[in-house]
Amino acid sequence: MKEKLEELYKKFESQVALMKNQAEVLNLKAEYLGKKGALTETLKSLKQATVEEKKVIGPLANDIKDKVQKQVSQKLAEIEKKEINQKLEKSKIDISFRDSMKDKGHFHGGLHPVTIIQQEIEDIFISMGFDVLDGPHIEDEFHNFEALNIPSDHPARDMQDTFWFHDDKTPDGKRHLLRTHTSSIQVRGMTSRKPPFRFIAPGKAFRCERTDASHEMVFHQLEGMMVGKDISVSNLIYFMKTLLREIFKKEVEVRLRPGFFPFVEPGFELDMKCLICGGKGCSVCKQTGWVEVLPCGMIHPNVLKAGKIDPDEYNGFAFGLGLDRLVMMKYGIEDIRHLHSGDLRFVSQFRGF
Ligand code: DAH
């Protein structure tokens, strides 16, 4: 009987080692420990054994039963662990998804070149202590015109063909419009802070214009303003040169020409040497060797007053950057209409930048 038990246990050991899943293990357990199991049957036959035999076989049989139980539990735990690991392996998240998709020739999204340049410029100005402001696309004529020293009978309103809203007016009777420039954020920025301050305000602007290679009805600008005490034109030139050097990653030659904008006095057109032809003359610079990039000037006292700032105490400069033009210069794009074409063949070229 003793040998029979030991043999049974040996057989169990060799069988359990081969088990591959929980069901197999549970079946094997039933084969040995179930009601009609081999071990159970053997133990039942103990009844006929002598007292002497029972004394030896009894503890041995119990011991074997315990060992079988233990091995079954161990095997089940081992199988469970293995299954969990297999599941984890299968559901592993591939964090290199972008690259692996690229390898397989799949398209993945990216930023539009205007957004890339806008973010780059924001970083440059943030590093120079500027705040970044946002403003509404739908403006009232006070913020877009009057506060900027452009009263309703001013000829400068004609310079900017405006999309007007014909319905609701503001409580003080002002008409609504789609902002024609990001300069409309100037007064909002001034009234919400105390000098000295400096901020930029990037965003879309809208004009009712015929489109061509250098004009779009929807385009992007970045307004900038710095207000403090004794600010001079050389401060303005310094910031503008730093900006252009950072954008184009090289020293950029600039020149100032007088320019008329009602909200600055004196006003300037800041040109940079054309990077496409190096100043020799090409279609981008209209054969002049220079490209107009930055209208700017010293803030008009009337604008400071509209912003609740005393012009006898403070002054400052302002500028308005055309982001689309800058993207065209930076990447050598000859037609502004590509930027809004929605053509994936065009925008996908910038994914790597
Ligand atoms: N708002 C002007 C435009 O859209 C650009 C501009 C010119 C902004 C001179 C300024 C500035 O801040 O000082 O044409």
XYZ file of C-alpha atoms and ligand atoms in Angstrom:
367
model
C 0.000 0.000 0.000
C 2.820 2.317 0.910
C 4.522 1.699 -2.457
C 1.218 2.185 -4.248
C 0.813 5.612 -2.614
C 4.359 6.651 -3.413
C 3.985 5.543 -7.006
C 0.740 7.482 -7.273
C 2.452 10.608 -6.034
C 5.349 10.195 -8.483
C 2.860 9.826 -11.329
C 1.050 12.959 -10.168
C 4.315 14.924 -10.029
C 5.262 14.016 -13.584
C 1.758 14.805 -14.837
C 1.378 18.168 -13.107
C 4.622 19.378 -14.626
C 3.125 19.001 -18.091
C -0.072 20.919 -17.405
C -0.506 24.012 -19.594
C -3.670 25.707 -18.405
C -5.943 26.003 -15.395
C -8.551 23.571 -16.739
C -5.977 20.833 -17.175
C -4.694 21.341 -13.638
C -8.204 21.260 -12.187
C -8.984 18.049 -14.080
C -5.824 16.467 -12.772
C -6.718 17.558 -9.254
C -10.106 15.851 -9.634
C -8.395 12.709 -10.944
C -6.471 12.414 -7.674
C -8.467 14.208 -4.999
C -12.034 14.105 -6.381
C -14.727 11.856 -4.897
C -13.683 9.038 -7.177
C -10.056 10.197 -7.420
C -7.141 7.763 -7.240
C -5.867 9.080 -3.938
C -9.345 9.186 -2.422
C -9.989 5.583 -3.489
C -6.679 4.474 -2.014
C -7.507 6.186 1.246
C -10.927 4.537 1.310
C -9.291 1.121 1.033
C -7.395 1.956 4.246
C -10.505 0.892 6.085
C -9.606 -2.724 5.502
C -6.015 -2.273 6.682
C -4.718 -3.465 10.044
C -4.153 -1.045 12.910
C -0.396 -1.308 12.404
C -0.717 -0.542 8.728
C -3.026 2.382 9.442
C -0.432 3.896 11.782
C 2.142 4.075 8.951
C -0.042 4.611 5.927
C -2.411 7.135 7.531
C 0.163 9.928 8.058
C 1.843 9.118 4.717
C -1.454 9.353 2.842
C -2.295 12.685 4.508
C 1.160 13.980 3.710
C 0.797 13.043 0.039
C -2.665 14.634 -0.063
C -1.215 17.899 1.318
C 1.629 17.817 -1.184
C -0.767 17.279 -4.082
C -2.923 20.201 -2.873
C 0.126 22.429 -2.583
C 1.450 21.531 -6.020
C -1.952 22.131 -7.570
C -2.096 25.643 -6.007
C 1.463 26.404 -7.082
C 0.818 25.289 -10.624
C -2.391 27.336 -10.818
C -0.555 30.455 -9.591
C 2.261 29.867 -12.052
C -0.171 29.523 -14.968
C -2.099 32.639 -13.912
C 1.090 34.691 -13.786
C 2.100 33.474 -17.203
C -1.294 34.377 -18.660
C -1.163 37.897 -17.184
C 2.290 38.442 -18.654
C 1.120 37.253 -22.040
C -1.853 39.634 -21.898
C 0.392 42.560 -20.915
C 2.738 41.771 -23.738
C -0.155 41.816 -26.220
C -1.691 45.072 -24.977
C 1.592 46.933 -24.715
C 1.228 50.575 -25.836
C 3.722 51.497 -28.479
C 4.812 54.971 -27.476
C 6.893 55.207 -30.604
C 3.572 55.069 -32.550
C 4.328 58.220 -34.554
C 7.615 56.850 -35.781
C 6.382 53.350 -36.412
C 3.457 54.738 -38.443
C 5.856 56.942 -40.352
C 7.948 53.894 -41.188
C 4.861 52.203 -42.560
C 4.156 55.223 -44.770
C 1.111 56.418 -42.784
C 0.276 60.103 -42.490
C 0.391 61.699 -39.057
C -0.722 65.194 -38.148
C 1.509 68.159 -37.552
C 1.382 71.874 -36.931
C 0.577 74.382 -39.636
C 3.612 76.521 -40.558
C 1.839 79.668 -39.317
C 1.287 78.005 -35.937
C 4.911 76.880 -35.861
C 6.144 80.431 -36.439
C 3.604 81.928 -34.036
C 4.742 79.617 -31.250
C 8.376 80.310 -32.048
C 7.794 84.083 -31.833
C 5.787 83.736 -28.635
C 8.748 81.901 -27.081
C 11.165 84.619 -28.217
C 9.022 87.378 -26.695
C 8.260 85.439 -23.517
C 12.021 85.093 -23.018
C 12.241 88.905 -23.282
C 9.592 89.408 -20.585
C 6.495 89.953 -22.766
C 2.995 88.693 -21.870
C 0.988 86.903 -24.557
C -2.596 88.213 -24.932
C -5.641 87.033 -26.805
C -8.609 89.101 -28.033
C -11.975 88.629 -29.755
C -12.277 88.170 -33.536
C -15.599 90.031 -33.462
C -14.760 93.531 -32.308
C -16.538 96.847 -31.918
C -15.462 99.938 -33.821
C -14.151 101.554 -30.647
C -11.413 98.943 -30.155
C -10.674 98.401 -33.823
C -10.715 102.086 -34.881
C -11.605 104.904 -32.493
C -9.305 103.991 -29.629
C -6.515 103.714 -32.191
C -6.962 107.312 -33.255
C -9.074 106.429 -36.285
C -12.422 108.313 -35.922
C -15.297 107.399 -38.231
C -14.595 110.152 -40.762
C -10.893 109.345 -40.911
C -9.643 108.349 -44.377
C -7.523 105.607 -42.772
C -10.691 103.535 -42.329
C -10.715 103.090 -46.089
C -7.232 101.553 -45.942
C -8.747 98.552 -44.261
C -11.766 97.127 -46.051
C -13.920 95.951 -43.251
C -16.410 93.121 -42.797
C -19.212 94.852 -40.859
C -22.027 93.190 -38.934
C -25.375 94.747 -39.653
C -27.251 93.478 -36.613
C -26.585 94.157 -32.944
C -24.610 97.165 -31.752
C -22.760 97.498 -28.472
C -24.688 99.182 -25.585
C -23.045 102.506 -26.471
C -24.179 102.274 -30.096
C -20.911 101.048 -31.612
C -21.114 98.743 -34.606
C -19.537 95.286 -34.670
C -17.006 94.084 -37.216
C -14.452 91.348 -37.825
C -11.229 92.844 -36.522
C -9.154 94.172 -39.377
C -5.934 93.976 -37.381
C -4.653 92.655 -34.066
C -4.030 96.295 -33.053
C -7.574 96.099 -31.636
C -6.046 94.260 -28.668
C -3.826 97.269 -27.820
C -6.417 99.129 -25.728
C -7.646 95.937 -24.049
C -4.039 95.202 -23.060
C -3.382 98.748 -21.816
C -6.508 99.051 -19.683
C -5.910 95.704 -18.023
C -2.381 96.478 -16.764
C -0.336 99.289 -15.236
C 2.852 100.608 -16.885
C 5.588 99.614 -17.315
C 4.469 96.566 -19.321
C 5.127 94.751 -22.560
C 2.916 92.291 -24.379
C 2.286 90.647 -27.711
C -1.073 89.555 -29.138
C -1.080 87.063 -32.019
C -4.176 86.066 -33.984
C -6.306 86.143 -37.108
C -7.333 89.355 -38.868
C -9.959 89.784 -41.596
C -10.307 92.119 -44.550
C -12.778 92.274 -47.357
C -10.146 92.169 -50.086
C -9.613 90.570 -53.431
C -7.141 87.712 -52.963
C -3.917 87.402 -54.884
C -0.440 85.947 -54.316
C 0.203 88.277 -51.381
C -3.315 89.026 -50.058
C -5.856 86.845 -48.277
C -9.146 87.770 -46.639
C -8.111 85.901 -43.502
C -4.532 86.307 -42.410
C -2.414 86.300 -39.268
C -0.825 89.131 -37.385
C 1.092 89.562 -34.194
C 0.703 92.835 -32.392
C 3.290 94.037 -29.899
C 3.430 96.850 -27.396
C 5.887 98.131 -24.845
C 5.010 100.999 -22.496
C 7.229 102.581 -19.883
C 9.262 105.695 -19.172
C 11.680 107.177 -21.735
C 11.285 104.456 -24.327
C 12.998 105.367 -27.591
C 13.137 104.382 -31.251
C 16.426 102.589 -30.557
C 14.623 100.343 -28.059
C 12.143 99.551 -30.820
C 14.897 98.751 -33.336
C 16.716 96.592 -30.782
C 13.662 94.410 -30.124
C 12.786 94.116 -33.808
C 16.330 93.155 -34.816
C 16.520 90.593 -32.009
C 13.207 89.132 -33.134
C 14.242 88.807 -36.783
C 17.649 87.348 -35.876
C 15.977 84.694 -33.714
C 13.417 83.809 -36.381
C 15.837 83.556 -39.273
C 18.737 82.255 -37.193
C 21.114 84.764 -38.682
C 21.941 88.453 -38.499
C 19.316 90.279 -40.572
C 19.875 93.651 -42.168
C 17.051 96.126 -41.543
C 16.132 99.664 -42.557
C 13.495 102.113 -41.339
C 11.324 104.172 -43.662
C 8.669 106.643 -42.587
C 5.225 105.006 -42.597
C 1.793 106.370 -41.778
C -0.405 104.651 -39.221
C -2.792 106.848 -37.164
C -1.938 105.008 -33.926
C 1.801 105.773 -33.981
C 3.793 108.977 -34.272
C 6.351 108.784 -35.762
C 5.376 105.666 -37.696
C 7.781 103.470 -39.646
C 7.972 100.662 -42.115
C 10.757 98.343 -41.049
C 12.160 96.453 -44.014
C 14.585 93.557 -43.995
C 17.023 92.595 -46.697
C 15.327 89.940 -48.844
C 16.513 86.521 -47.738
C 15.368 84.851 -50.937
C 17.635 86.793 -53.289
C 20.060 88.246 -50.729
C 19.160 91.776 -51.832
C 19.719 91.336 -55.570
C 16.020 91.621 -56.412
C 13.428 88.897 -57.035
C 9.656 88.453 -57.313
C 9.218 88.200 -53.529
C 10.855 91.574 -52.882
C 9.398 92.990 -56.103
C 12.942 93.491 -57.415
C 13.784 95.994 -54.655
C 16.029 93.746 -52.530
C 14.014 94.692 -49.436
C 10.865 93.229 -47.909
C 8.447 95.149 -45.742
C 8.052 93.055 -42.615
C 7.263 95.247 -39.681
C 5.126 98.359 -39.562
C 5.797 100.018 -36.229
C 6.247 103.305 -34.408
C 6.030 105.263 -31.186
C 2.547 105.004 -29.656
C 0.396 108.069 -30.384
C -0.549 110.039 -27.213
C -4.249 109.681 -28.103
C -3.910 105.891 -28.027
C -2.217 106.001 -24.636
C -5.079 108.200 -23.383
C -7.655 105.699 -24.710
C -5.751 103.081 -22.729
C -6.037 105.250 -19.575
C -2.311 105.991 -19.566
C -0.944 109.511 -19.041
C 1.132 110.365 -22.160
C 3.050 113.028 -20.190
C 4.395 110.343 -17.913
C 4.712 107.296 -20.154
C 5.458 106.487 -23.763
C 6.199 103.357 -25.773
C 6.371 101.601 -29.078
C 4.037 99.285 -30.967
C 4.431 97.019 -33.959
C 2.329 94.705 -36.099
C 3.920 91.668 -37.636
C 2.376 89.864 -40.604
C 2.857 86.197 -39.751
C 1.901 84.816 -43.156
C 4.473 87.005 -44.897
C 7.097 85.837 -42.439
C 6.282 82.162 -43.059
C 6.594 82.835 -46.796
C 10.005 84.441 -46.289
C 11.237 81.750 -43.966
C 10.232 78.775 -46.122
C 10.462 80.420 -49.552
C 6.700 80.190 -50.356
C 5.687 82.370 -53.285
C 1.874 82.465 -52.869
C -0.015 83.208 -49.628
C -3.002 81.182 -50.879
C -1.079 77.932 -50.331
C -1.260 78.608 -46.599
C -5.047 78.278 -46.456
C -5.512 75.845 -49.307
C -5.992 72.917 -46.922
C -3.890 70.929 -49.386
C -2.203 68.124 -47.434
C 0.609 67.932 -49.979
C 1.494 71.474 -48.917
C 1.092 71.315 -45.138
C 2.640 67.868 -44.750
C 5.971 69.340 -45.843
C 6.230 71.099 -42.484
C 5.703 68.048 -40.259
C 9.379 67.615 -39.693
C 10.069 71.165 -38.546
N -2.387 97.433 -37.637
C -1.514 97.693 -38.763
C -2.026 96.945 -39.989
O -2.760 95.999 -39.840
C -0.126 97.235 -38.461
C 0.569 98.094 -37.477
C 1.259 99.197 -37.905
C 0.537 97.773 -36.141
C 1.946 99.997 -37.016
C 1.205 98.586 -35.232
C 1.926 99.698 -35.697
O 1.214 98.340 -33.920
O 2.577 100.457 -34.807
O -1.680 97.288 -41.063
